[in-house]
């Protein structure tokens, strides 16, 4: 599989996980139907796409990128959409996560470039 296709699956997995996690926060402990359905379907899509990337890329690298970007996107959605506050240490920590994802993707020899 071409690397661009692998990254497309990884991006789709991240987006599906972000949608699922956002819905999970609104499902009220799985007591609200539609947020619960979106959560389950979103995670199923996320893990399905993630499994495709694992055929090409190392598990640790895939998981680091998937979880790291998911954390940053969820924090951004919480801040922008739901007015959740982020203090300076949180923002710095999220920046370090982004920096780590960039370093892994740009300089690691474990990912075929």
mmCIF file of N, CA and C in Angstrom:
data_model
loop_
_atom_site.group_PDB
_atom_site.id
_atom_site.type_symbol
_atom_site.label_atom_id
_atom_site.label_comp_id
_atom_site.label_asym_id
_atom_site.label_seq_id
_atom_site.Cartn_x
_atom_site.Cartn_y
_atom_site.Cartn_z
ATOM 1 N N UNK A 1 0.848 -1.172 0.000
ATOM 2 C CA UNK A 1 0.000 0.000 0.000
ATOM 3 C C UNK A 1 0.896 1.239 0.000
ATOM 4 N N UNK A 2 0.582 2.217 -0.842
ATOM 5 C CA UNK A 2 1.383 3.451 -0.860
ATOM 6 C C UNK A 2 1.314 4.173 0.492
ATOM 7 N N UNK A 3 2.402 4.835 0.842
ATOM 8 C CA UNK A 3 2.465 5.538 2.122
ATOM 9 C C UNK A 3 1.391 6.618 2.227
ATOM 10 N N UNK A 4 1.080 7.286 1.124
ATOM 11 C CA UNK A 4 0.036 8.315 1.148
ATOM 12 C C UNK A 4 -1.315 7.718 1.528
ATOM 13 N N UNK A 5 -1.602 6.534 1.039
ATOM 14 C CA UNK A 5 -2.849 5.856 1.385
ATOM 15 C C UNK A 5 -2.850 5.473 2.859
ATOM 16 N N UNK A 6 -1.710 5.015 3.346
ATOM 17 C CA UNK A 6 -1.588 4.654 4.761
ATOM 18 C C UNK A 6 -1.859 5.869 5.633
ATOM 19 N N UNK A 7 -1.267 6.999 5.275
ATOM 20 C CA UNK A 7 -1.509 8.223 6.038
ATOM 21 C C UNK A 7 -2.957 8.680 5.931
ATOM 22 N N UNK A 8 -3.596 8.471 4.798
ATOM 23 C CA UNK A 8 -5.013 8.821 4.647
ATOM 24 C C UNK A 8 -5.856 8.002 5.628
ATOM 25 N N UNK A 9 -5.560 6.711 5.742
ATOM 26 C CA UNK A 9 -6.273 5.875 6.707
ATOM 27 C C UNK A 9 -6.008 6.345 8.128
ATOM 28 N N UNK A 10 -4.779 6.749 8.414
ATOM 29 C CA UNK A 10 -4.445 7.228 9.750
ATOM 30 C C UNK A 10 -5.187 8.530 10.067
ATOM 31 N N UNK A 11 -5.243 9.438 9.122
ATOM 32 C CA UNK A 11 -5.967 10.697 9.319
ATOM 33 C C UNK A 11 -7.451 10.417 9.540
ATOM 34 N N UNK A 12 -8.024 9.514 8.748
ATOM 35 C CA UNK A 12 -9.430 9.178 8.905
ATOM 36 C C UNK A 12 -9.677 8.524 10.266
ATOM 37 N N UNK A 13 -8.749 7.689 10.724
ATOM 38 C CA UNK A 13 -8.868 7.076 12.049
ATOM 39 C C UNK A 13 -8.863 8.138 13.136
ATOM 40 N N UNK A 14 -7.992 9.119 12.995
ATOM 41 C CA UNK A 14 -7.912 10.206 13.976
ATOM 42 C C UNK A 14 -9.209 11.012 13.984
ATOM 43 N N UNK A 15 -9.709 11.359 12.808
ATOM 44 C CA UNK A 15 -10.943 12.140 12.733
ATOM 45 C C UNK A 15 -12.127 11.369 13.313
ATOM 46 N N UNK A 16 -12.217 10.080 13.007
ATOM 47 C CA UNK A 16 -13.308 9.260 13.541
ATOM 48 C C UNK A 16 -13.212 9.163 15.062
ATOM 49 N N UNK A 17 -12.002 9.033 15.579
ATOM 50 C CA UNK A 17 -11.813 8.954 17.028
ATOM 51 C C UNK A 17 -12.185 10.274 17.697
ATOM 52 N N UNK A 18 -11.863 11.386 17.072
ATOM 53 C CA UNK A 18 -12.195 12.698 17.634
ATOM 54 C C UNK A 18 -13.714 12.890 17.658
ATOM 55 N N UNK A 19 -14.381 12.514 16.586
ATOM 56 C CA UNK A 19 -15.847 12.602 16.549
ATOM 57 C C UNK A 19 -16.449 11.700 17.628
ATOM 58 N N UNK A 20 -15.939 10.471 17.733
ATOM 59 C CA UNK A 20 -16.464 9.523 18.723
ATOM 60 C C UNK A 20 -16.253 10.022 20.145
ATOM 61 N N UNK A 21 -15.077 10.556 20.428
ATOM 62 C CA UNK A 21 -14.787 11.044 21.775
ATOM 63 C C UNK A 21 -15.628 12.269 22.113
ATOM 64 N N UNK A 22 -15.821 13.136 21.142
ATOM 65 C CA UNK A 22 -16.679 14.307 21.355
ATOM 66 C C UNK A 22 -18.105 13.859 21.651
ATOM 67 N N UNK A 23 -18.601 12.877 20.899
ATOM 68 C CA UNK A 23 -19.950 12.355 21.140
ATOM 69 C C UNK A 23 -20.029 11.646 22.488
ATOM 70 N N UNK A 24 -18.961 10.952 22.864
ATOM 71 C CA UNK A 24 -18.936 10.246 24.146
ATOM 72 C C UNK A 24 -19.156 11.218 25.302
ATOM 73 N N UNK A 25 -18.533 12.382 25.205
ATOM 74 C CA UNK A 25 -18.700 13.393 26.244
ATOM 75 C C UNK A 25 -20.143 13.886 26.326
ATOM 76 N N UNK A 26 -20.877 13.781 25.234
ATOM 77 C CA UNK A 26 -22.272 14.241 25.183
ATOM 78 C C UNK A 26 -23.278 13.110 25.369
ATOM 79 N N UNK A 27 -22.798 11.873 25.496
ATOM 80 C CA UNK A 27 -23.707 10.730 25.606
ATOM 81 C C UNK A 27 -24.304 10.562 27.002
ATOM 82 N N UNK A 28 -23.766 11.298 27.968
ATOM 83 C CA UNK A 28 -24.247 11.247 29.350
ATOM 84 C C UNK A 28 -24.259 9.807 29.864
ATOM 85 N N UNK A 29 -23.081 9.163 29.769
ATOM 86 C CA UNK A 29 -22.956 7.789 30.253
ATOM 87 C C UNK A 29 -23.751 6.794 29.425
ATOM 88 N N UNK A 30 -23.822 7.018 28.143
ATOM 89 C CA UNK A 30 -24.572 6.181 27.199
ATOM 90 C C UNK A 30 -26.074 6.167 27.488
ATOM 91 N N UNK A 31 -26.583 7.246 28.045
ATOM 92 C CA UNK A 31 -28.026 7.336 28.287
ATOM 93 C C UNK A 31 -28.740 8.131 27.195
ATOM 94 N N UNK A 32 -27.998 8.805 26.344
ATOM 95 C CA UNK A 32 -28.587 9.544 25.221
ATOM 96 C C UNK A 32 -28.278 8.771 23.940
ATOM 97 N N UNK A 33 -29.334 8.482 23.159
ATOM 98 C CA UNK A 33 -29.221 7.554 22.039
ATOM 99 C C UNK A 33 -28.228 8.001 20.974
ATOM 100 N N UNK A 34 -28.441 9.156 20.366
ATOM 101 C CA UNK A 34 -27.630 9.524 19.197
ATOM 102 C C UNK A 34 -26.162 9.776 19.511
ATOM 103 N N UNK A 35 -25.848 10.465 20.579
ATOM 104 C CA UNK A 35 -24.421 10.559 20.906
ATOM 105 C C UNK A 35 -23.794 9.186 21.170
ATOM 106 N N UNK A 36 -24.563 8.264 21.766
ATOM 107 C CA UNK A 36 -24.054 6.913 22.027
ATOM 108 C C UNK A 36 -23.817 6.161 20.726
ATOM 109 N N UNK A 37 -24.746 6.283 19.785
ATOM 110 C CA UNK A 37 -24.588 5.622 18.480
ATOM 111 C C UNK A 37 -23.377 6.178 17.748
ATOM 112 N N UNK A 38 -23.240 7.494 17.739
ATOM 113 C CA UNK A 38 -22.099 8.129 17.080
ATOM 114 C C UNK A 38 -20.790 7.662 17.722
ATOM 115 N N UNK A 39 -20.787 7.528 19.039
ATOM 116 C CA UNK A 39 -19.591 7.061 19.739
ATOM 117 C C UNK A 39 -19.191 5.662 19.285
ATOM 118 N N UNK A 40 -20.131 4.745 19.303
ATOM 119 C CA UNK A 40 -19.834 3.351 18.948
ATOM 120 C C UNK A 40 -19.407 3.238 17.485
ATOM 121 N N UNK A 41 -20.138 3.877 16.591
ATOM 122 C CA UNK A 41 -19.801 3.823 15.160
ATOM 123 C C UNK A 41 -18.464 4.512 14.901
ATOM 124 N N UNK A 42 -18.252 5.649 15.532
ATOM 125 C CA UNK A 42 -16.998 6.385 15.346
ATOM 126 C C UNK A 42 -15.785 5.593 15.789
ATOM 127 N N UNK A 43 -15.890 4.947 16.951
ATOM 128 C CA UNK A 43 -14.758 4.128 17.410
ATOM 129 C C UNK A 43 -14.555 2.906 16.521
ATOM 130 N N UNK A 44 -15.636 2.321 16.032
ATOM 131 C CA UNK A 44 -15.494 1.170 15.119
ATOM 132 C C UNK A 44 -14.759 1.590 13.849
ATOM 133 N N UNK A 45 -15.128 2.728 13.295
ATOM 134 C CA UNK A 45 -14.445 3.243 12.099
ATOM 135 C C UNK A 45 -12.985 3.555 12.426
ATOM 136 N N UNK A 46 -12.758 4.206 13.561
ATOM 137 C CA UNK A 46 -11.395 4.583 13.955
ATOM 138 C C UNK A 46 -10.503 3.350 14.069
ATOM 139 N N UNK A 47 -10.977 2.327 14.767
ATOM 140 C CA UNK A 47 -10.145 1.134 14.946
ATOM 141 C C UNK A 47 -9.991 0.359 13.646
ATOM 142 N N UNK A 48 -11.015 0.370 12.800
ATOM 143 C CA UNK A 48 -10.885 -0.277 11.496
ATOM 144 C C UNK A 48 -9.816 0.388 10.645
ATOM 145 N N UNK A 49 -9.841 1.709 10.583
ATOM 146 C CA UNK A 49 -8.827 2.442 9.814
ATOM 147 C C UNK A 49 -7.449 2.309 10.442
ATOM 148 N N UNK A 50 -7.412 2.312 11.766
ATOM 149 C CA UNK A 50 -6.138 2.157 12.463
ATOM 150 C C UNK A 50 -5.512 0.804 12.148
ATOM 151 N N UNK A 51 -6.330 -0.228 12.061
ATOM 152 C CA UNK A 51 -5.797 -1.563 11.777
ATOM 153 C C UNK A 51 -5.156 -1.641 10.392
ATOM 154 N N UNK A 52 -5.662 -0.852 9.456
ATOM 155 C CA UNK A 52 -5.075 -0.828 8.110
ATOM 156 C C UNK A 52 -3.674 -0.224 8.157
ATOM 157 N N UNK A 53 -3.517 0.838 8.921
ATOM 158 C CA UNK A 53 -2.200 1.484 9.003
ATOM 159 C C UNK A 53 -1.166 0.577 9.659
ATOM 160 N N UNK A 54 -1.623 -0.301 10.546
ATOM 161 C CA UNK A 54 -0.695 -1.190 11.251
ATOM 162 C C UNK A 54 -0.099 -2.260 10.347
ATOM 163 N N UNK A 55 -0.646 -2.409 9.155
ATOM 164 C CA UNK A 55 -0.070 -3.342 8.188
ATOM 165 C C UNK A 55 1.210 -2.777 7.582
ATOM 166 N N UNK A 56 1.376 -1.454 7.650
ATOM 167 C CA UNK A 56 2.492 -0.784 6.983
ATOM 168 C C UNK A 56 3.457 -0.134 7.974
ATOM 169 N N UNK A 57 2.928 0.441 9.037
ATOM 170 C CA UNK A 57 3.747 1.209 9.976
ATOM 171 C C UNK A 57 3.840 0.489 11.320
ATOM 172 N N UNK A 58 4.908 0.754 12.085
ATOM 173 C CA UNK A 58 5.061 0.123 13.400
ATOM 174 C C UNK A 58 3.960 0.554 14.375
ATOM 175 N N UNK A 59 3.549 -0.368 15.227
ATOM 176 C CA UNK A 59 2.449 -0.127 16.162
ATOM 177 C C UNK A 59 2.705 1.088 17.058
ATOM 178 N N UNK A 60 3.879 1.185 17.635
ATOM 179 C CA UNK A 60 4.174 2.290 18.540
ATOM 180 C C UNK A 60 4.091 3.642 17.868
ATOM 181 N N UNK A 61 4.570 3.714 16.651
ATOM 182 C CA UNK A 61 4.539 4.984 15.905
ATOM 183 C C UNK A 61 3.103 5.351 15.548
ATOM 184 N N UNK A 62 2.348 4.377 15.039
ATOM 185 C CA UNK A 62 0.946 4.635 14.677
ATOM 186 C C UNK A 62 0.168 5.096 15.897
ATOM 187 N N UNK A 63 0.347 4.397 16.996
ATOM 188 C CA UNK A 63 -0.406 4.747 18.192
ATOM 189 C C UNK A 63 0.003 6.118 18.739
ATOM 190 N N UNK A 64 1.290 6.426 18.680
ATOM 191 C CA UNK A 64 1.751 7.731 19.158
ATOM 192 C C UNK A 64 1.130 8.864 18.343
ATOM 193 N N UNK A 65 1.106 8.710 17.034
ATOM 194 C CA UNK A 65 0.528 9.747 16.168
ATOM 195 C C UNK A 65 -0.976 9.825 16.389
ATOM 196 N N UNK A 66 -1.647 8.667 16.403
ATOM 197 C CA UNK A 66 -3.104 8.614 16.548
ATOM 198 C C UNK A 66 -3.541 9.230 17.875
ATOM 199 N N UNK A 67 -2.935 8.787 18.954
ATOM 200 C CA UNK A 67 -3.349 9.291 20.253
ATOM 201 C C UNK A 67 -2.911 10.737 20.476
ATOM 202 N N UNK A 68 -1.700 11.072 20.032
ATOM 203 C CA UNK A 68 -1.204 12.434 20.224
ATOM 204 C C UNK A 68 -2.048 13.466 19.510
ATOM 205 N N UNK A 69 -2.318 13.235 18.245
ATOM 206 C CA UNK A 69 -3.143 14.198 17.510
ATOM 207 C C UNK A 69 -4.581 14.191 18.009
ATOM 208 N N UNK A 70 -5.067 13.025 18.418
ATOM 209 C CA UNK A 70 -6.410 12.957 18.996
ATOM 210 C C UNK A 70 -6.520 13.818 20.242
ATOM 211 N N UNK A 71 -5.513 13.743 21.107
ATOM 212 C CA UNK A 71 -5.497 14.559 22.325
ATOM 213 C C UNK A 71 -5.534 16.046 21.984
ATOM 214 N N UNK A 72 -4.705 16.453 21.055
ATOM 215 C CA UNK A 72 -4.637 17.870 20.689
ATOM 216 C C UNK A 72 -5.962 18.340 20.083
ATOM 217 N N UNK A 73 -6.536 17.543 19.174
ATOM 218 C CA UNK A 73 -7.799 17.937 18.539
ATOM 219 C C UNK A 73 -8.953 17.979 19.536
ATOM 220 N N UNK A 74 -9.015 17.002 20.439
ATOM 221 C CA UNK A 74 -10.079 16.997 21.449
ATOM 222 C C UNK A 74 -9.945 18.211 22.369
ATOM 223 N N UNK A 75 -8.726 18.531 22.764
ATOM 224 C CA UNK A 75 -8.513 19.711 23.609
ATOM 225 C C UNK A 75 -8.924 20.982 22.878
ATOM 226 N N UNK A 76 -8.599 21.060 21.585
ATOM 227 C CA UNK A 76 -8.974 22.239 20.795
ATOM 228 C C UNK A 76 -10.488 22.353 20.661
ATOM 229 N N UNK A 77 -11.159 21.236 20.427
ATOM 230 C CA UNK A 77 -12.623 21.262 20.324
ATOM 231 C C UNK A 77 -13.231 21.687 21.657
ATOM 232 N N UNK A 78 -12.720 21.129 22.747
ATOM 233 C CA UNK A 78 -13.218 21.521 24.058
ATOM 234 C C UNK A 78 -13.049 23.002 24.313
ATOM 235 N N UNK A 79 -11.932 23.543 23.891
ATOM 236 C CA UNK A 79 -11.641 24.969 24.093
ATOM 237 C C UNK A 79 -12.505 25.849 23.194
ATOM 238 N N UNK A 80 -12.537 25.538 21.888
ATOM 239 C CA UNK A 80 -13.228 26.389 20.918
ATOM 240 C C UNK A 80 -14.744 26.225 20.978
ATOM 241 N N UNK A 81 -15.212 24.990 21.005
ATOM 242 C CA UNK A 81 -16.658 24.734 20.906
ATOM 243 C C UNK A 81 -17.348 24.797 22.262
ATOM 244 N N UNK A 82 -16.720 24.231 23.289
ATOM 245 C CA UNK A 82 -17.387 24.101 24.575
ATOM 246 C C UNK A 82 -16.869 25.053 25.647
ATOM 247 N N UNK A 83 -15.947 25.924 25.281
ATOM 248 C CA UNK A 83 -15.469 26.933 26.214
ATOM 249 C C UNK A 83 -14.664 26.387 27.381
ATOM 250 N N UNK A 84 -14.098 25.192 27.219
ATOM 251 C CA UNK A 84 -13.260 24.634 28.278
ATOM 252 C C UNK A 84 -11.944 25.413 28.329
ATOM 253 N N UNK A 85 -11.476 25.672 29.523
ATOM 254 C CA UNK A 85 -10.275 26.502 29.687
ATOM 255 C C UNK A 85 -9.018 25.664 29.597
ATOM 256 N N UNK A 86 -8.012 26.234 28.981
ATOM 257 C CA UNK A 86 -6.683 25.634 28.934
ATOM 258 C C UNK A 86 -5.707 26.644 29.520
ATOM 259 N N UNK A 87 -4.979 26.242 30.557
ATOM 260 C CA UNK A 87 -3.982 27.145 31.124
ATOM 261 C C UNK A 87 -2.659 26.980 30.366
ATOM 262 N N UNK A 88 -1.693 27.798 30.724
ATOM 263 C CA UNK A 88 -0.414 27.805 30.019
ATOM 264 C C UNK A 88 0.279 26.439 30.042
ATOM 265 N N UNK A 89 0.348 25.752 31.180
ATOM 266 C CA UNK A 89 0.982 24.429 31.153
ATOM 267 C C UNK A 89 0.266 23.449 30.212
ATOM 268 N N UNK A 90 -1.055 23.514 30.146
ATOM 269 C CA UNK A 90 -1.798 22.637 29.231
ATOM 270 C C UNK A 90 -1.459 22.965 27.783
ATOM 271 N N UNK A 91 -1.413 24.237 27.455
ATOM 272 C CA UNK A 91 -1.087 24.650 26.088
ATOM 273 C C UNK A 91 0.345 24.244 25.729
ATOM 274 N N UNK A 92 1.265 24.440 26.662
ATOM 275 C CA UNK A 92 2.651 24.027 26.409
ATOM 276 C C UNK A 92 2.745 22.515 26.224
ATOM 277 N N UNK A 93 2.051 21.770 27.051
ATOM 278 C CA UNK A 93 2.058 20.317 26.933
ATOM 279 C C UNK A 93 1.490 19.850 25.602
ATOM 280 N N UNK A 94 0.402 20.472 25.164
ATOM 281 C CA UNK A 94 -0.182 20.130 23.863
ATOM 282 C C UNK A 94 0.785 20.479 22.736
ATOM 283 N N UNK A 95 1.494 21.593 22.881
ATOM 284 C CA UNK A 95 2.505 21.962 21.885
ATOM 285 C C UNK A 95 3.630 20.940 21.824
ATOM 286 N N UNK A 96 4.021 20.418 22.971
ATOM 287 C CA UNK A 96 5.064 19.392 22.992
ATOM 288 C C UNK A 96 4.582 18.094 22.342
ATOM 289 N N UNK A 97 3.315 17.777 22.520
ATOM 290 C CA UNK A 97 2.759 16.600 21.849
ATOM 291 C C UNK A 97 2.840 16.787 20.335
ATOM 292 N N UNK A 98 2.417 17.957 19.856
ATOM 293 C CA UNK A 98 2.507 18.244 18.415
ATOM 294 C C UNK A 98 3.945 18.168 17.926
ATOM 295 N N UNK A 99 4.863 18.734 18.694
ATOM 296 C CA UNK A 99 6.276 18.683 18.327
ATOM 297 C C UNK A 99 6.760 17.239 18.252
ATOM 298 N N UNK A 100 6.354 16.422 19.194
ATOM 299 C CA UNK A 100 6.740 15.016 19.185
ATOM 300 C C UNK A 100 6.219 14.286 17.962
ATOM 301 N N UNK A 101 4.976 14.544 17.595
ATOM 302 C CA UNK A 101 4.404 13.916 16.396
ATOM 303 C C UNK A 101 5.179 14.348 15.154
ATOM 304 N N UNK A 102 5.528 15.619 15.078
ATOM 305 C CA UNK A 102 6.307 16.110 13.933
ATOM 306 C C UNK A 102 7.688 15.463 13.873
ATOM 307 N N UNK A 103 8.362 15.378 15.007
ATOM 308 C CA UNK A 103 9.698 14.771 15.035
ATOM 309 C C UNK A 103 9.634 13.320 14.576
ATOM 310 N N UNK A 104 8.669 12.581 15.090
ATOM 311 C CA UNK A 104 8.531 11.170 14.703
ATOM 312 C C UNK A 104 8.301 11.041 13.199
ATOM 313 N N UNK A 105 7.412 11.864 12.667
ATOM 314 C CA UNK A 105 7.053 11.737 11.257
ATOM 315 C C UNK A 105 8.103 12.279 10.308
ATOM 316 N N UNK A 106 8.841 13.295 10.718
ATOM 317 C CA UNK A 106 9.809 13.903 9.822
ATOM 318 C C UNK A 106 11.193 13.284 9.900
ATOM 319 N N UNK A 107 11.565 12.773 11.071
ATOM 320 C CA UNK A 107 12.950 12.358 11.248
ATOM 321 C C UNK A 107 13.154 10.884 11.600
ATOM 322 N N UNK A 108 12.113 10.196 12.002
ATOM 323 C CA UNK A 108 12.280 8.799 12.401
ATOM 324 C C UNK A 108 12.529 7.905 11.189
ATOM 325 N N UNK A 109 13.445 7.000 11.331
ATOM 326 C CA UNK A 109 13.732 6.049 10.265
ATOM 327 C C UNK A 109 12.845 4.802 10.378
ATOM 328 N N UNK A 110 12.007 4.737 11.399
ATOM 329 C CA UNK A 110 11.102 3.598 11.536
ATOM 330 C C UNK A 110 9.890 3.708 10.629
ATOM 331 N N UNK A 111 9.670 4.911 10.090
ATOM 332 C CA UNK A 111 8.568 5.111 9.151
ATOM 333 C C UNK A 111 9.160 5.189 7.750
ATOM 334 N N UNK A 112 8.649 4.363 6.832
ATOM 335 C CA UNK A 112 9.147 4.479 5.451
ATOM 336 C C UNK A 112 8.768 5.834 4.859
ATOM 337 N N UNK A 113 9.758 6.593 4.412
ATOM 338 C CA UNK A 113 9.490 7.913 3.827
ATOM 339 C C UNK A 113 9.515 7.833 2.323
#
